[in-house]
mmCIF file of C-alpha atoms in Angstrom:
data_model
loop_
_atom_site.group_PDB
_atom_site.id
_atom_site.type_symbol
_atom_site.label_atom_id
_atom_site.label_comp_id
_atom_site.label_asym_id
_atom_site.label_seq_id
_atom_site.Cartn_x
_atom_site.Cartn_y
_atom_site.Cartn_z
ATOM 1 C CA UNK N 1 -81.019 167.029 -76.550
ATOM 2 C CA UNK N 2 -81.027 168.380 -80.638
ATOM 3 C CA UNK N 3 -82.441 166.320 -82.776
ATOM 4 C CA UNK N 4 -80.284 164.692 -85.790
ATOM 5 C CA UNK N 5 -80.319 165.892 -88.882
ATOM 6 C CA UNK N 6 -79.961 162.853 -91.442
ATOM 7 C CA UNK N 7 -79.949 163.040 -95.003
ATOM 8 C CA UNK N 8 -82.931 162.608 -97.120
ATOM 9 C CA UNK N 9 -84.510 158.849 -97.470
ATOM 10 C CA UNK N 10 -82.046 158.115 -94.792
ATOM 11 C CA UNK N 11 -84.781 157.192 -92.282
ATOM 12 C CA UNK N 12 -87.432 154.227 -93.514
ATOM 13 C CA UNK N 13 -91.034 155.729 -93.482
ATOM 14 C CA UNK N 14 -93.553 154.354 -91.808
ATOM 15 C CA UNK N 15 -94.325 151.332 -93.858
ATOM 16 C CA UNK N 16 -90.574 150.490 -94.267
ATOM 17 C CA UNK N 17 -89.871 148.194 -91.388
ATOM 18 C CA UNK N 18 -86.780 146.170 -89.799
ATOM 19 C CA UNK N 19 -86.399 142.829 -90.524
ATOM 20 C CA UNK N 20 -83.030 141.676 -89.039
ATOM 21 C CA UNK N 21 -80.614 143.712 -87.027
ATOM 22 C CA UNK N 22 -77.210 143.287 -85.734
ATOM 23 C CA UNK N 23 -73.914 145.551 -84.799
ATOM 24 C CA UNK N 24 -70.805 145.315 -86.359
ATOM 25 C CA UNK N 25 -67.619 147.816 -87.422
ATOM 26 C CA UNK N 26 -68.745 149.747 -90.668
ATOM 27 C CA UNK N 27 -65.901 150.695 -93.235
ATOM 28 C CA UNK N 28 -65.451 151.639 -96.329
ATOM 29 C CA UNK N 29 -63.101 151.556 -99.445
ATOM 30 C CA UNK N 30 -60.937 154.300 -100.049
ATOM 31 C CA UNK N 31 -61.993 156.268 -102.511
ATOM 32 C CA UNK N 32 -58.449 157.024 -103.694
ATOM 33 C CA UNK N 33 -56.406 154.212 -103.802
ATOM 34 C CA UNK N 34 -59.579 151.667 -104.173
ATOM 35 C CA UNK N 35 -57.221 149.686 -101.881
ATOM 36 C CA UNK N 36 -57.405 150.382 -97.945
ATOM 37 C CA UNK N 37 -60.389 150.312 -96.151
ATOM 38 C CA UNK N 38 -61.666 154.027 -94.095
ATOM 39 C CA UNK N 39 -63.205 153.367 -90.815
ATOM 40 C CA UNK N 40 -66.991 154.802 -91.049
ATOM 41 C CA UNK N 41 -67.747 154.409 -87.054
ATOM 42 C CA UNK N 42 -65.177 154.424 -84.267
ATOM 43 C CA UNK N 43 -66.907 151.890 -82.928
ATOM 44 C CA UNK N 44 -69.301 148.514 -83.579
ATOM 45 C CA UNK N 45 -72.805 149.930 -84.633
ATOM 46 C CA UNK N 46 -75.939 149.114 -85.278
ATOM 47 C CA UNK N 47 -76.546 147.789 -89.033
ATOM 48 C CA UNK N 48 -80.315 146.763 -90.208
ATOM 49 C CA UNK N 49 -82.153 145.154 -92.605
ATOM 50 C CA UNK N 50 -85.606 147.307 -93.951
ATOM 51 C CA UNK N 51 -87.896 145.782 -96.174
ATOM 52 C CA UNK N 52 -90.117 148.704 -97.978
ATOM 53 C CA UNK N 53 -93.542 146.991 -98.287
ATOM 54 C CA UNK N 54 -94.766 149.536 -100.764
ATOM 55 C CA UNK N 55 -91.903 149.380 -103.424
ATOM 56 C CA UNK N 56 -91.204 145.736 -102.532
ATOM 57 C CA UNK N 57 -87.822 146.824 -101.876
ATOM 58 C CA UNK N 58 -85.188 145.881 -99.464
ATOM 59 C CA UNK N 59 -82.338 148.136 -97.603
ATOM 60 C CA UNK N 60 -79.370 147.993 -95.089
ATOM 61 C CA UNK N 61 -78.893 151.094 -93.697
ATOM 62 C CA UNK N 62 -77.113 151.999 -90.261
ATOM 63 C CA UNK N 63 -76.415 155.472 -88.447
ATOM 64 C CA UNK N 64 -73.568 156.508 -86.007
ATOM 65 C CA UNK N 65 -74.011 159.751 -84.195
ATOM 66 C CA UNK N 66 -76.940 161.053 -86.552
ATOM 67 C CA UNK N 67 -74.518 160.426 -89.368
ATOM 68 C CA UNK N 68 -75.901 157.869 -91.975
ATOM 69 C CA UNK N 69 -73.106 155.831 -92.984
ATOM 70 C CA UNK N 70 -74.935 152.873 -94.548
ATOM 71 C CA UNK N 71 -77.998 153.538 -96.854
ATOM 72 C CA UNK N 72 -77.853 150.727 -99.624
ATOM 73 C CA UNK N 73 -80.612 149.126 -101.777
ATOM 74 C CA UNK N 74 -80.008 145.374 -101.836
ATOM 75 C CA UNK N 75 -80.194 144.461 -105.906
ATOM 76 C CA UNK N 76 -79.903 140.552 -107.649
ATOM 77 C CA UNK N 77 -76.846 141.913 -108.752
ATOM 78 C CA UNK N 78 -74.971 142.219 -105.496
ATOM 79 C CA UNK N 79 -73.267 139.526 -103.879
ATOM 80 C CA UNK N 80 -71.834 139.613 -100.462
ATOM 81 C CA UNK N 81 -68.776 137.644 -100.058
ATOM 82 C CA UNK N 82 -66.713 137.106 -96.422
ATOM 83 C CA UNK N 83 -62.736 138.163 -96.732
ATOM 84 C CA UNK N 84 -62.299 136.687 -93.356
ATOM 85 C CA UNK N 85 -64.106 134.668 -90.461
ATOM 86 C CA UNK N 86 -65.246 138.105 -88.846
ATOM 87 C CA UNK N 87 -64.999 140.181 -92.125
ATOM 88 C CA UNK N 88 -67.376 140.701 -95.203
ATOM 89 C CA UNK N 89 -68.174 142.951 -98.281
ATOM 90 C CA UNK N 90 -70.376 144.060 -101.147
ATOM 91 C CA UNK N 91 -70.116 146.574 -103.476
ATOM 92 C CA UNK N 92 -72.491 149.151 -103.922
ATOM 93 C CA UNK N 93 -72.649 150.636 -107.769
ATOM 94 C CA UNK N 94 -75.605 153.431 -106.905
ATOM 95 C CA UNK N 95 -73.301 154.610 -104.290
ATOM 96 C CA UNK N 96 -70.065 153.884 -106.101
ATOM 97 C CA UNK N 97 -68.174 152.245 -102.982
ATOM 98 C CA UNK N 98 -67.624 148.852 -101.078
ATOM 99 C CA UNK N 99 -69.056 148.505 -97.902
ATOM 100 C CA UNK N 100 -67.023 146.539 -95.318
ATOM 101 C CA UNK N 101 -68.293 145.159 -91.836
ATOM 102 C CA UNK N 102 -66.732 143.733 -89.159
ATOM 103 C CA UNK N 103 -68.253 141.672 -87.153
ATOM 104 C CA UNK N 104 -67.554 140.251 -83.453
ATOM 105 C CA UNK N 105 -67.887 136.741 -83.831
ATOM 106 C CA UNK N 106 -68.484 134.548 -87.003
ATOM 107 C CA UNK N 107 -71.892 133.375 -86.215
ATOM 108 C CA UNK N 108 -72.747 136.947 -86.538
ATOM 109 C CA UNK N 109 -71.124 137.277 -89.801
ATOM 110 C CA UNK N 110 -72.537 134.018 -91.195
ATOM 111 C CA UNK N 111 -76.130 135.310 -90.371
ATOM 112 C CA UNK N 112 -75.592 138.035 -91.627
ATOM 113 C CA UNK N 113 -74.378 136.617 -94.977
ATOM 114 C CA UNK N 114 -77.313 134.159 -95.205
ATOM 115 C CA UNK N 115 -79.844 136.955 -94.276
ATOM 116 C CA UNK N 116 -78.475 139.311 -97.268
ATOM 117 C CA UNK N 117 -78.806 136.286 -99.757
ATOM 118 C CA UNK N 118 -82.524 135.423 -98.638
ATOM 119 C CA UNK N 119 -82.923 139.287 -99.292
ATOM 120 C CA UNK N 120 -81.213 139.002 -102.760
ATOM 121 C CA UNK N 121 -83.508 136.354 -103.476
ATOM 122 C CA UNK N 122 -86.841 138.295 -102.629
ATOM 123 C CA UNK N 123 -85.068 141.276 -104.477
ATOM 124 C CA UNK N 124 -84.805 139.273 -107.791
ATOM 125 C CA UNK N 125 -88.135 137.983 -107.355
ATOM 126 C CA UNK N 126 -89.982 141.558 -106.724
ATOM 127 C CA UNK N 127 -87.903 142.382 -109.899
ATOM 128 C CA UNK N 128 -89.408 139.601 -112.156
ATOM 129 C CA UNK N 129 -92.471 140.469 -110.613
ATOM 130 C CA UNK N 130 -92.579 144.163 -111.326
ATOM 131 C CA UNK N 131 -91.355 143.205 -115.106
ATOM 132 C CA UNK N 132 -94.361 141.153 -115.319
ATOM 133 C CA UNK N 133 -96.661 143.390 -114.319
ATOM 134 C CA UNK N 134 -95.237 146.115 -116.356
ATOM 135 C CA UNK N 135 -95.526 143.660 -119.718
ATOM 136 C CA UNK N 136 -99.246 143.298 -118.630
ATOM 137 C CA UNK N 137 -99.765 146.847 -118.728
ATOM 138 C CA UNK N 138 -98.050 147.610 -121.449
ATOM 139 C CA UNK N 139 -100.912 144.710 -123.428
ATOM 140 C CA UNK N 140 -103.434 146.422 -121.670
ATOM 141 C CA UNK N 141 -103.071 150.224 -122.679
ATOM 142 C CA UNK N 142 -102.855 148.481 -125.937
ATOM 143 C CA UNK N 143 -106.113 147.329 -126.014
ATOM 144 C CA UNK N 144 -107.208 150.560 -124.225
ATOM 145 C CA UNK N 145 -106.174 152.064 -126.749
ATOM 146 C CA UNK N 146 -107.961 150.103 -129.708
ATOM 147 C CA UNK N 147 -111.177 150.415 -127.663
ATOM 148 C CA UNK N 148 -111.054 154.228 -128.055
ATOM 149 C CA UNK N 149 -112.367 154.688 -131.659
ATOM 150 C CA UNK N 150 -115.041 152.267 -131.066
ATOM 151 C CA UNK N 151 -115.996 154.658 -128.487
ATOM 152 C CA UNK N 152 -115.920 157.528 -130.501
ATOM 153 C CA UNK N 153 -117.756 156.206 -132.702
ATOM 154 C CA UNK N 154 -119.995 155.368 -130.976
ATOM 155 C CA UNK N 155 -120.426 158.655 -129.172
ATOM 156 C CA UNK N 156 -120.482 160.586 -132.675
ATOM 157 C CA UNK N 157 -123.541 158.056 -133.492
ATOM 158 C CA UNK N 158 -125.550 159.008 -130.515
ATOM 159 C CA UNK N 159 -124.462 162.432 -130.318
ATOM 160 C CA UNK N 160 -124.609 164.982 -126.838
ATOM 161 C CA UNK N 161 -126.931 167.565 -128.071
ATOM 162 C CA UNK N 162 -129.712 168.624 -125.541
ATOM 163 C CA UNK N 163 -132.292 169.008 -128.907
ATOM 164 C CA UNK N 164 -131.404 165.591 -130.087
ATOM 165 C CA UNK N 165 -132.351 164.481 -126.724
ATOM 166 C CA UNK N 166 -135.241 165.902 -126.455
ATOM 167 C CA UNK N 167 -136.530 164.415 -130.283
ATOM 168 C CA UNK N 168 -135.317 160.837 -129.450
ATOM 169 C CA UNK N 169 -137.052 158.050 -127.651
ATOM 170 C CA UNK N 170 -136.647 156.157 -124.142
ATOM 171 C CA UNK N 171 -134.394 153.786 -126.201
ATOM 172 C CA UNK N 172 -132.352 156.863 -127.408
ATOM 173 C CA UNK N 173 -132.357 157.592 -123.847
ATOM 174 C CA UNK N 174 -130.793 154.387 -122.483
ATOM 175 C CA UNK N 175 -128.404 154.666 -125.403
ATOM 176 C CA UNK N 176 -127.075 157.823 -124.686
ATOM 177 C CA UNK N 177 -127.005 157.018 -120.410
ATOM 178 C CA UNK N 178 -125.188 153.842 -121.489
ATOM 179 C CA UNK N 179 -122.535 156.122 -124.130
ATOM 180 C CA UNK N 180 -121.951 158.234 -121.039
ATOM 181 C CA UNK N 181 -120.504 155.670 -119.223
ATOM 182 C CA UNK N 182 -118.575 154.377 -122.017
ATOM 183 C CA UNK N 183 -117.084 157.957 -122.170
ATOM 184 C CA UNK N 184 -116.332 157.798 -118.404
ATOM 185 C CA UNK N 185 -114.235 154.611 -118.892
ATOM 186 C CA UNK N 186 -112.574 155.324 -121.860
ATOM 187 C CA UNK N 187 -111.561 158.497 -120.310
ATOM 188 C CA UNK N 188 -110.573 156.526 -117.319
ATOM 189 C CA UNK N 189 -108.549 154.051 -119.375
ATOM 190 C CA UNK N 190 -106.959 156.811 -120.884
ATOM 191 C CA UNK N 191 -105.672 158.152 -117.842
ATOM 192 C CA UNK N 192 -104.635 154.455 -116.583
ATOM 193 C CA UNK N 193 -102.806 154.026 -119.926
ATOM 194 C CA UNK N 194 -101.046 157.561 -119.165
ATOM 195 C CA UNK N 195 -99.917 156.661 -115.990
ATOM 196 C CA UNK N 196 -98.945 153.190 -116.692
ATOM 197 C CA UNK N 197 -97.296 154.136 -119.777
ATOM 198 C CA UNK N 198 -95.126 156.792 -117.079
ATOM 199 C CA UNK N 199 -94.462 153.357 -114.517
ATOM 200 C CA UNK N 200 -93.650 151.945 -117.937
ATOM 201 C CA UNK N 201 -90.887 154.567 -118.605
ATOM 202 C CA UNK N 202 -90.009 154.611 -115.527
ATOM 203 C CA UNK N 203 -89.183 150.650 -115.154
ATOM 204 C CA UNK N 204 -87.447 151.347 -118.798
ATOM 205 C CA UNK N 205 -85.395 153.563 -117.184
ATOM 206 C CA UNK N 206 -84.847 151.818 -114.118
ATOM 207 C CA UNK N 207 -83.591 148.840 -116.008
ATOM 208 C CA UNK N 208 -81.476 150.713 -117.885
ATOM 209 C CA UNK N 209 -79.503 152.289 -114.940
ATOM 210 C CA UNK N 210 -79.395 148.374 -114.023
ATOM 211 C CA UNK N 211 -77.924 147.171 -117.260
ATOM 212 C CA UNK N 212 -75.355 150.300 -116.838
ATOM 213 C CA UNK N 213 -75.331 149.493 -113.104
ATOM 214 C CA UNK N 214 -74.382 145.498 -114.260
ATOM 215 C CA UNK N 215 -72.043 146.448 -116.819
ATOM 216 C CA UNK N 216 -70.514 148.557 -114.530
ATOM 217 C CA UNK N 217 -70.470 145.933 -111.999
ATOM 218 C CA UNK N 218 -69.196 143.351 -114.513
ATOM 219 C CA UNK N 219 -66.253 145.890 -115.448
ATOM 220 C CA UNK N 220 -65.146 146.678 -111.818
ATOM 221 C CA UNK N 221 -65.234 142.917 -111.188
ATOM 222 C CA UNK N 222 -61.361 142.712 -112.270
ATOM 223 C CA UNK N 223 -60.474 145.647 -110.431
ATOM 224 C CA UNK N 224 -62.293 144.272 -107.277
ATOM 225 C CA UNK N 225 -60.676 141.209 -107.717
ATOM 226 C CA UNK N 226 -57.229 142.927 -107.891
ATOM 227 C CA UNK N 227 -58.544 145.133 -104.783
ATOM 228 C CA UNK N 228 -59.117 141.950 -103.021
ATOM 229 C CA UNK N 229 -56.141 140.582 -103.257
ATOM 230 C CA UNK N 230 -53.836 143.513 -102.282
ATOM 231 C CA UNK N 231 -56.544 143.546 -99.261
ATOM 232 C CA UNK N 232 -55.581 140.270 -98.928
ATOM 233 C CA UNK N 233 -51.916 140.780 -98.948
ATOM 234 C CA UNK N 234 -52.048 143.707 -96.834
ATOM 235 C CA UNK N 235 -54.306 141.327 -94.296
ATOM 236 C CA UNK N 236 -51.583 138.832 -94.201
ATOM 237 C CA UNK N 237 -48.694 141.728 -93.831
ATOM 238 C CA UNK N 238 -50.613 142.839 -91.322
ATOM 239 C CA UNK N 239 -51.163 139.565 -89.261
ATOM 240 C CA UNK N 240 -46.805 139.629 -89.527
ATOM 241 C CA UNK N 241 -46.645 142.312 -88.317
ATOM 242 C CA UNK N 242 -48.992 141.622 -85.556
ATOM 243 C CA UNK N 243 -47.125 138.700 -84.864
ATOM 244 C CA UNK N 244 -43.672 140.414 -85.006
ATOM 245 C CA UNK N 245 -45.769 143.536 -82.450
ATOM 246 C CA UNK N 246 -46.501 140.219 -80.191
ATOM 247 C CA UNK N 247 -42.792 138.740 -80.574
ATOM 248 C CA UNK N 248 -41.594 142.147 -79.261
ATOM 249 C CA UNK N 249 -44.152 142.097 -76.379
ATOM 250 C CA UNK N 250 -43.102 139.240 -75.132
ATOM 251 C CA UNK N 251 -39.122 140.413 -75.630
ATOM 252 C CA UNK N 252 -40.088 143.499 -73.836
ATOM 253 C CA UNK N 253 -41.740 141.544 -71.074
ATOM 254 C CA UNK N 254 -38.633 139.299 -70.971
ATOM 255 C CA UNK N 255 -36.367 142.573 -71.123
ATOM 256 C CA UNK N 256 -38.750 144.004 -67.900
ATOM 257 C CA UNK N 257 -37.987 140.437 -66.128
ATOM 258 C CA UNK N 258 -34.364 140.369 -66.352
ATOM 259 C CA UNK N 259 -34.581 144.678 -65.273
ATOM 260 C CA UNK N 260 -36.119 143.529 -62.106
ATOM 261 C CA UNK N 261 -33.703 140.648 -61.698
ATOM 262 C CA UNK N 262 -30.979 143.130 -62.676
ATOM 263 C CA UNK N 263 -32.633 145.466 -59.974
ATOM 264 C CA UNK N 264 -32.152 143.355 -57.288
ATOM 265 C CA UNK N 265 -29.228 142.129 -58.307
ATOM 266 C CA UNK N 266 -28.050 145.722 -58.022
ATOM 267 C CA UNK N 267 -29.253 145.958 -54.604
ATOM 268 C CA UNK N 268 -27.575 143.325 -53.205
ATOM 269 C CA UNK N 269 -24.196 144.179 -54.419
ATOM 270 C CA UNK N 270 -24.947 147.841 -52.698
ATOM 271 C CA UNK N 271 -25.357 145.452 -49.721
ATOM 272 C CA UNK N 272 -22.161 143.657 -50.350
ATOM 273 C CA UNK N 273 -20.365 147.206 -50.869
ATOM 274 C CA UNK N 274 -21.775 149.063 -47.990
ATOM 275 C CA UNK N 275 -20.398 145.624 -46.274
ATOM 276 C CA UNK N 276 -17.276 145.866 -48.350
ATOM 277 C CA UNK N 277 -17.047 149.903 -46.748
ATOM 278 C CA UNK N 278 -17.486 148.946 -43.492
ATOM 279 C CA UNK N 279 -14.925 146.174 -43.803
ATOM 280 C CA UNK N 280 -12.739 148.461 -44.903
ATOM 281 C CA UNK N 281 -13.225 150.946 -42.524
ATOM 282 C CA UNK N 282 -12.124 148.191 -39.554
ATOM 283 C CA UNK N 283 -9.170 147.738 -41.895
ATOM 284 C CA UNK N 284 -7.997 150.835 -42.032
ATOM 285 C CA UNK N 285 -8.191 151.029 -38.107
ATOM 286 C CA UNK N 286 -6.435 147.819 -37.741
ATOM 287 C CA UNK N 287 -3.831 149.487 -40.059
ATOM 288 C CA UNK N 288 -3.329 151.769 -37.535
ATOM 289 C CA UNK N 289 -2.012 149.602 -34.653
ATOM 290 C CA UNK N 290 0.196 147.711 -37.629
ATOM 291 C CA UNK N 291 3.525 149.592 -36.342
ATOM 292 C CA UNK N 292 3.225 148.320 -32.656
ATOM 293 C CA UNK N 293 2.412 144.599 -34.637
ATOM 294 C CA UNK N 294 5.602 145.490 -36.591
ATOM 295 C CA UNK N 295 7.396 146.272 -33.797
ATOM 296 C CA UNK N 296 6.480 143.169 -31.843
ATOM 297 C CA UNK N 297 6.703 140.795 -34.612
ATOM 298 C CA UNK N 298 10.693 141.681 -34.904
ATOM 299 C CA UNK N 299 10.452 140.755 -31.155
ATOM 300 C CA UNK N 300 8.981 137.974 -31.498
ATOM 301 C CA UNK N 301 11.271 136.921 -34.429
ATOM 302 C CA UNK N 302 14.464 138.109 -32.762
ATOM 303 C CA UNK N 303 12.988 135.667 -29.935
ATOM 304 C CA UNK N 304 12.196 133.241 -32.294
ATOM 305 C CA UNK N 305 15.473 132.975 -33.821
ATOM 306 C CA UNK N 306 17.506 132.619 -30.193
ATOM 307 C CA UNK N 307 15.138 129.706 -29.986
ATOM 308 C CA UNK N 308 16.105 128.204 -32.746
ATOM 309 C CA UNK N 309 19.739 128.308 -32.243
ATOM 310 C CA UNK N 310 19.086 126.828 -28.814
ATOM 311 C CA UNK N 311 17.043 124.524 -30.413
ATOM 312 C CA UNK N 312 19.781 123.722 -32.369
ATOM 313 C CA UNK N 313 22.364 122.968 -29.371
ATOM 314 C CA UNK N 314 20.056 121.080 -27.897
ATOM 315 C CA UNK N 315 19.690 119.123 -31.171
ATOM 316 C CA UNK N 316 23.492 118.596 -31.082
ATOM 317 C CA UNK N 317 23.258 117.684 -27.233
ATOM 318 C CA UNK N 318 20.367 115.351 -28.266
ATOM 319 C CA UNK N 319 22.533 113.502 -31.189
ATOM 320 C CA UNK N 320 24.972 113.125 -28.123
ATOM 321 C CA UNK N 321 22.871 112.000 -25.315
ATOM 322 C CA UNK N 322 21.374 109.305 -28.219
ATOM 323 C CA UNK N 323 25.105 107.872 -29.224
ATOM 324 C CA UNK N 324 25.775 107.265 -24.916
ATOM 325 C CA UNK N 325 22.563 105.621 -25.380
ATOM 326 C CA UNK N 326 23.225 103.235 -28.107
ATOM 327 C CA UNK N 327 26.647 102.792 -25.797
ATOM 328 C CA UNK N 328 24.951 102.506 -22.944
ATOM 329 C CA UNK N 329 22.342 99.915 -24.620
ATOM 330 C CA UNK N 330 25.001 98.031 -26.256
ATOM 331 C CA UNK N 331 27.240 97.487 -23.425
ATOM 332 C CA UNK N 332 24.032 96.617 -20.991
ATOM 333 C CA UNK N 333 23.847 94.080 -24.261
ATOM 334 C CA UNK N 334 26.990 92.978 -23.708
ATOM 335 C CA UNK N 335 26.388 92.502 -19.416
ATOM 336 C CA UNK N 336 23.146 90.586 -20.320
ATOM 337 C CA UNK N 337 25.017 88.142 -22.518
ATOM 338 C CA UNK N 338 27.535 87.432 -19.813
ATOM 339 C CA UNK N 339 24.952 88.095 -17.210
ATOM 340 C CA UNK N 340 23.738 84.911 -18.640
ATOM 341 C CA UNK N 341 26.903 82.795 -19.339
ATOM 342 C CA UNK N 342 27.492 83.477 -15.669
ATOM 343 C CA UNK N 343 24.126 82.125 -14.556
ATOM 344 C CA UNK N 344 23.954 79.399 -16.707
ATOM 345 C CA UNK N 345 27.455 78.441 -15.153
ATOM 346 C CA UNK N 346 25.677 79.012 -11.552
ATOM 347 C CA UNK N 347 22.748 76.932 -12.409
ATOM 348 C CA UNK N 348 26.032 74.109 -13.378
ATOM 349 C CA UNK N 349 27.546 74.734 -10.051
ATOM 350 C CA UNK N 350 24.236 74.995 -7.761
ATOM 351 C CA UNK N 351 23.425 71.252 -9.753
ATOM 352 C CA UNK N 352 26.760 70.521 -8.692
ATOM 353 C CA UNK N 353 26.610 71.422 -5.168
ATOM 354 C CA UNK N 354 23.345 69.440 -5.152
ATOM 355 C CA UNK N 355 24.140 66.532 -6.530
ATOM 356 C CA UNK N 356 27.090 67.225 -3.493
ATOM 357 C CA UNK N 357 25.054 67.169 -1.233
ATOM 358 C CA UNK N 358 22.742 64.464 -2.475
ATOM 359 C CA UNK N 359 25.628 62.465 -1.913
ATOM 360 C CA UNK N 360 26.611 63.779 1.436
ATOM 361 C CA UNK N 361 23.157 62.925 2.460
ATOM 362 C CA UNK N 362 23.419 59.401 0.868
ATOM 363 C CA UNK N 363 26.842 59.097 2.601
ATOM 364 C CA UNK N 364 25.416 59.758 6.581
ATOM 365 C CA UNK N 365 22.601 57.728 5.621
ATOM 366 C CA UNK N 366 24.994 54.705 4.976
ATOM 367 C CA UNK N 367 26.837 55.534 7.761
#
């Protein structure tokens, strides 16, 4: 497998060493529009924390696919600030961008935002410290420096000749060991003096790429400010939209529902026409045998109608057979009425007759 080829200081040394890690989406801002944010990594990554032991310095820098896409030195002068519960930023003047991460929960992010404070802290502090130490030797190849014609002096007193030497005493001796060794640490101050007077221009020109870095900073404030509200407005245009992509979801699941239902729906009523057909079908062959039902309906009705006119005679026989009735029943009316007057005049006679013969009896009794 090849080996990647990253970009220089991309990779902490030796004696640069993690100090927090986590993963997390990397973007960036758009270099254009200073607006939308560019994906760096297709996918979460991881993003660490290095803390430089040597320059007292502190880094986040993370690599995708032996590309560095993160390499930033933490400074007082950042400030990381969270956009959203999974989302943060900070703004990078050296590299002249914003760095975005996302982040897969928001413990992860609030970690994360604690961790780059403590490091902003420690940052600041190295700073005052390295300002210090740079005031201290500043003082001291001052007083290096007064110390040097002291020195000469004293050298040009004792003098280096071999002769002179060799015509002086042990005292002279000790003199001129001990101005040897004042040479040797004047010229030794000297060179500290040189090289802390290069650290000093150094740190004067580190701070003043920080003052232009701050001013820079403090200028781009507005326009971050500005950035982070159309970020914020495109966020929440976003999230509609989202929620309009999820309203149509859930119409197009709805719409897929009432297919299916409309599916079946369509089945069936192939059922009911297939069913429909074949009714048909039977109809048509009943149509066929219609004639002969034509033909023996107009039987049946010519049949129909000789019944009815005999129905009809018989109706008029009827009327007449129910008149001789009421005759009939009126007249048998008129028998049982004297029917009756005749027996009640029999009942008269027969007590006649009897009381007759009760006095027959009575009669051949007496006699």
């Amino acid at each position: 497998m090849p080996k990647c080829q990253l970009e220089a200081n991309a990779v902490p040394p030796n004696m640069e060493q993690p100090i927090y890690t986590t993963r997390a989406h990397v973007f960036q801002i758009d270099p254009t529009t200073k607006k939308n944010w560019v994906p760096a990594s297709k996918q979460a990554v991881t993003v660490s924390y290095f803390y430089d032991s040597t320059r007292n310095s502190y880094r986040i820098i993370s690599v995708d696919a032996c590309k560095v896409i993160i390499n930033s030195t933490i400074t007082p002068n950042m400030t990381f600030t969270k956009t959203s519960q999974k989302f943060g930023q900070w703004a990078d003047s050296r590299a002249n961008t914003v760095f975005g991460l996302g982040f897969a929960s928001e413990q992860q992010l609030a970690k994360f935002a604690e961790k780059f404070q403590e490091v902003k802290e420690a940052a600041k502090l190295a700073k005052d410290k390295s300002q210090d130490k740079a005031e201290t030797s500043s003082n001291h190849s001052q007083e290096s420096g007064r110390e040097t014609p002291s020195a000469g002096q004293a050298s040009s007193i004792n003098g280096t000749d071999d002769e002179k030497i060799s015509h002086v005493g042990p005292e002279a001796a000790v003199l001129q060991s001990e101005n040897e060794r004042l040479k040797s640490e004047v010229e030794q101050s000297n060179t500290n003096a040189k090289k802390w007077e290069t650290e000093l221009q150094t740190l004067r020109e580190n701070n003043a790429r920080l003052v232009d870095a701050l001013q820079e900073s403090s200028a781009n404030v507005e326009s971050w400010k500005k950035q982070l509200a159309a970020c914020k407005e495109e966020s929440d245009a976003l999230r509609k939209k989202i929620a309009e992509l999820e309203a149509q979801c859930q119409e197009a699941s709805q719409e897929k529902q009432k297919n299916a239902q409309l599916g079946v729906r369509v089945q069936e009523l192939e059922a009911e026409l297939r069913d429909k057909e074949q009714e048909l079908e039977n109809l048509r062959k009943q149509a066929e045998i219609i004639p002969q039902l034509m033909a023996e309906c107009e039987s049946v009705t010519e049949k129909l109608q000789a019944a009815e006119v005999k129905n009809g005679e018989l109706d008029g026989r009827i009327g007449l057979l129910q008149v001789d009735i009421d005759d009939s029943r009126q007249k048998q009316g008129n028998m049982k009425g004297e029917l009756k007057k005749f027996m009640d005049i029999l009942d008269g006679k027969i007590d006649e007759l009897h009381e007759f013969r009760q006095g027959l009896s009575k009669l051949g009794v007496d006699n």
